[in-house]
Amino acid sequence: MECKVKWINDGMAFVAETGTNHALVMDGAPEAGGRNLAPRPMELLLAGTGGCAAFDVVLILKKARQAISGCEVSLQAQRAESEPQVFTRIHFHFRVTGKQLKPEAVERAIQLSKEKYCSASIMLGKTAEITYDYAIVEA
């Protein structure tokens, strides 16, 4: 995996170019010299973790032949007060939509993501307490 990050102006904005040829912009808070034009790097880390976990849950439920039609995960994170301000707690709330989804299948998919498949949350779990809950929405 590769990524190149380049400072793009005299503020605190950066553009990242991934090894798969995608680009994204990051910026800092105004009090740190940024202009608040894009997500902060730590916000992207949290978003990537949510994407990783949601990806796993959808894939696992599809493989289990569950009639999943939607998956949304909201994350709430707390960071250490002193440097480095690592994540210390992250709570995932999954909202899984589908027809006659089995609660045990949803629970298992989330558990497998948390313990085996989601590299991002497993890595962040080295500094943060990871918790989750979920709701199943019949659709």
mmCIF file of C-alpha atoms in Angstrom:
data_model
loop_
_atom_site.group_PDB
_atom_site.id
_atom_site.type_symbol
_atom_site.label_atom_id
_atom_site.label_comp_id
_atom_site.label_asym_id
_atom_site.label_seq_id
_atom_site.Cartn_x
_atom_site.Cartn_y
_atom_site.Cartn_z
ATOM 1 C CA MET A 1 0.000 0.000 0.000
ATOM 2 C CA GLU A 2 1.285 3.447 -0.834
ATOM 3 C CA CYS A 3 0.259 7.035 -0.250
ATOM 4 C CA LYS A 4 1.866 10.399 -0.911
ATOM 5 C CA VAL A 5 0.851 13.466 1.098
ATOM 6 C CA LYS A 6 1.796 16.914 -0.178
ATOM 7 C CA TRP A 7 1.418 20.314 1.468
ATOM 8 C CA ILE A 8 -0.625 22.395 -0.991
ATOM 9 C CA ASN A 9 -0.453 25.968 0.287
ATOM 10 C CA ASP A 10 0.936 28.270 2.939
ATOM 11 C CA GLY A 11 -1.831 27.268 5.381
ATOM 12 C CA MET A 12 -2.187 23.763 6.738
ATOM 13 C CA ALA A 13 -3.906 21.981 3.836
ATOM 14 C CA PHE A 14 -2.551 18.774 2.323
ATOM 15 C CA VAL A 15 -3.556 16.537 -0.557
ATOM 16 C CA ALA A 16 -3.109 12.786 -0.273
ATOM 17 C CA GLU A 17 -2.706 10.666 -3.375
ATOM 18 C CA THR A 18 -3.283 6.971 -2.755
ATOM 19 C CA GLY A 19 -1.645 4.044 -4.460
ATOM 20 C CA THR A 20 -4.960 3.353 -6.195
ATOM 21 C CA ASN A 21 -4.846 6.829 -7.786
ATOM 22 C CA HIS A 22 -7.431 8.567 -5.625
ATOM 23 C CA ALA A 23 -6.951 11.961 -4.044
ATOM 24 C CA LEU A 24 -8.338 13.606 -0.949
ATOM 25 C CA VAL A 25 -7.735 16.878 0.795
ATOM 26 C CA MET A 26 -7.099 17.448 4.494
ATOM 27 C CA ASP A 27 -6.936 20.738 6.384
ATOM 28 C CA GLY A 28 -6.272 21.912 9.894
ATOM 29 C CA ALA A 29 -8.314 23.897 12.353
ATOM 30 C CA PRO A 30 -8.010 27.700 12.095
ATOM 31 C CA GLU A 31 -6.307 27.851 15.503
ATOM 32 C CA ALA A 32 -3.573 25.607 14.062
ATOM 33 C CA GLY A 33 -3.132 27.666 10.889
ATOM 34 C CA GLY A 34 -5.659 25.829 8.759
ATOM 35 C CA ARG A 35 -8.645 27.281 6.948
ATOM 36 C CA ASN A 36 -11.195 24.552 7.781
ATOM 37 C CA LEU A 37 -11.636 23.678 4.092
ATOM 38 C CA ALA A 38 -11.505 19.890 4.476
ATOM 39 C CA PRO A 39 -11.617 17.157 7.127
ATOM 40 C CA ARG A 40 -8.858 16.935 9.710
ATOM 41 C CA PRO A 41 -6.486 13.965 9.409
ATOM 42 C CA MET A 42 -7.838 12.385 12.618
ATOM 43 C CA GLU A 43 -11.413 12.739 11.305
ATOM 44 C CA LEU A 44 -10.354 10.789 8.229
ATOM 45 C CA LEU A 45 -8.785 8.135 10.428
ATOM 46 C CA LEU A 46 -12.076 7.771 12.290
ATOM 47 C CA ALA A 47 -14.074 7.771 9.034
ATOM 48 C CA GLY A 48 -11.775 5.142 7.563
ATOM 49 C CA THR A 49 -12.274 2.974 10.616
ATOM 50 C CA GLY A 50 -16.043 3.263 10.252
ATOM 51 C CA GLY A 51 -15.772 2.423 6.565
ATOM 52 C CA CYS A 52 -13.606 -0.597 7.298
ATOM 53 C CA ALA A 53 -16.054 -1.945 9.893
ATOM 54 C CA ALA A 54 -19.146 -1.265 7.774
ATOM 55 C CA PHE A 55 -17.497 -2.947 4.780
ATOM 56 C CA ASP A 56 -16.890 -6.066 6.889
ATOM 57 C CA VAL A 57 -20.412 -6.150 8.306
ATOM 58 C CA VAL A 58 -22.043 -5.839 4.880
ATOM 59 C CA LEU A 59 -19.767 -8.469 3.336
ATOM 60 C CA ILE A 60 -20.242 -10.940 6.201
ATOM 61 C CA LEU A 61 -24.038 -10.521 6.175
ATOM 62 C CA LYS A 62 -24.172 -10.954 2.396
ATOM 63 C CA LYS A 63 -22.081 -14.132 2.669
ATOM 64 C CA ALA A 64 -24.482 -15.330 5.385
ATOM 65 C CA ARG A 65 -27.302 -14.785 2.852
ATOM 66 C CA GLN A 66 -28.996 -12.174 4.966
ATOM 67 C CA ALA A 67 -31.278 -9.778 3.043
ATOM 68 C CA ILE A 68 -29.305 -6.650 3.971
ATOM 69 C CA SER A 69 -30.279 -3.463 2.142
ATOM 70 C CA GLY A 70 -28.466 -0.823 4.197
ATOM 71 C CA CYS A 71 -25.741 -0.305 6.751
ATOM 72 C CA GLU A 72 -24.819 2.901 8.508
ATOM 73 C CA VAL A 73 -22.332 3.274 11.335
ATOM 74 C CA SER A 74 -22.050 6.330 13.562
ATOM 75 C CA LEU A 75 -18.848 6.685 15.546
ATOM 76 C CA GLN A 76 -18.230 8.692 18.688
ATOM 77 C CA ALA A 77 -14.598 9.020 19.742
ATOM 78 C CA GLN A 78 -12.738 10.506 22.655
ATOM 79 C CA ARG A 79 -9.119 11.537 22.513
ATOM 80 C CA ALA A 80 -6.406 11.892 25.131
ATOM 81 C CA GLU A 81 -6.097 15.400 26.535
ATOM 82 C CA SER A 82 -2.300 15.528 26.207
ATOM 83 C CA GLU A 83 0.000 14.838 23.260
ATOM 84 C CA PRO A 84 -0.123 12.539 21.471
ATOM 85 C CA GLN A 85 -3.885 12.922 21.421
ATOM 86 C CA VAL A 86 -4.631 9.321 20.520
ATOM 87 C CA PHE A 87 -8.147 7.939 20.518
ATOM 88 C CA THR A 88 -8.928 6.542 23.960
ATOM 89 C CA ARG A 89 -12.545 5.423 23.393
ATOM 90 C CA ILE A 90 -14.483 4.737 20.216
ATOM 91 C CA HIS A 91 -18.123 3.711 20.169
ATOM 92 C CA PHE A 92 -19.670 2.283 17.002
ATOM 93 C CA HIS A 93 -23.444 2.379 16.528
ATOM 94 C CA PHE A 94 -24.502 0.233 13.574
ATOM 95 C CA ARG A 95 -27.890 0.696 11.944
ATOM 96 C CA VAL A 96 -28.470 -2.322 9.721
ATOM 97 C CA THR A 97 -31.465 -2.392 7.404
ATOM 98 C CA GLY A 98 -32.958 -5.407 5.679
ATOM 99 C CA LYS A 99 -35.695 -8.008 5.529
ATOM 100 C CA GLN A 100 -35.946 -10.438 8.429
ATOM 101 C CA LEU A 101 -32.336 -9.965 9.468
ATOM 102 C CA LYS A 102 -31.362 -12.373 12.224
ATOM 103 C CA PRO A 103 -30.044 -10.499 15.278
ATOM 104 C CA GLU A 104 -27.490 -13.249 15.927
ATOM 105 C CA ALA A 105 -26.155 -12.857 12.360
ATOM 106 C CA VAL A 106 -25.799 -9.090 12.784
ATOM 107 C CA GLU A 107 -24.133 -9.536 16.176
ATOM 108 C CA ARG A 108 -21.735 -12.111 14.740
ATOM 109 C CA ALA A 109 -20.849 -9.907 11.752
ATOM 110 C CA ILE A 110 -20.021 -6.983 14.039
ATOM 111 C CA GLN A 111 -18.038 -9.223 16.403
ATOM 112 C CA LEU A 112 -16.032 -10.755 13.533
ATOM 113 C CA SER A 113 -15.250 -7.296 12.198
ATOM 114 C CA LYS A 114 -14.140 -6.096 15.630
ATOM 115 C CA GLU A 115 -12.040 -9.138 16.525
ATOM 116 C CA LYS A 116 -10.749 -10.508 13.215
ATOM 117 C CA TYR A 117 -11.249 -8.472 10.042
ATOM 118 C CA CYS A 118 -11.249 -4.699 10.568
ATOM 119 C CA SER A 119 -7.553 -3.844 10.561
ATOM 120 C CA ALA A 120 -8.294 -0.208 11.413
ATOM 121 C CA SER A 121 -10.373 -0.827 14.545
ATOM 122 C CA ILE A 122 -8.072 -3.627 15.707
ATOM 123 C CA MET A 123 -5.099 -1.281 15.375
ATOM 124 C CA LEU A 124 -6.893 1.589 17.138
ATOM 125 C CA GLY A 125 -7.977 -0.875 19.819
ATOM 126 C CA LYS A 126 -4.366 -0.839 21.021
ATOM 127 C CA THR A 127 -4.970 2.620 22.528
ATOM 128 C CA ALA A 128 -8.761 2.941 22.562
ATOM 129 C CA GLU A 129 -11.544 1.061 24.265
ATOM 130 C CA ILE A 130 -13.788 -0.104 21.398
ATOM 131 C CA THR A 131 -17.495 -0.591 22.093
ATOM 132 C CA TYR A 132 -20.487 -1.074 19.856
ATOM 133 C CA ASP A 133 -24.210 -1.466 19.711
ATOM 134 C CA TYR A 134 -26.627 -1.881 16.857
ATOM 135 C CA ALA A 135 -30.184 -1.476 15.711
ATOM 136 C CA ILE A 136 -31.904 -3.581 13.095
ATOM 137 C CA VAL A 137 -34.415 -1.795 10.887
ATOM 138 C CA GLU A 138 -36.946 -3.882 8.992
ATOM 139 C CA ALA A 139 -37.271 -2.724 5.411
#
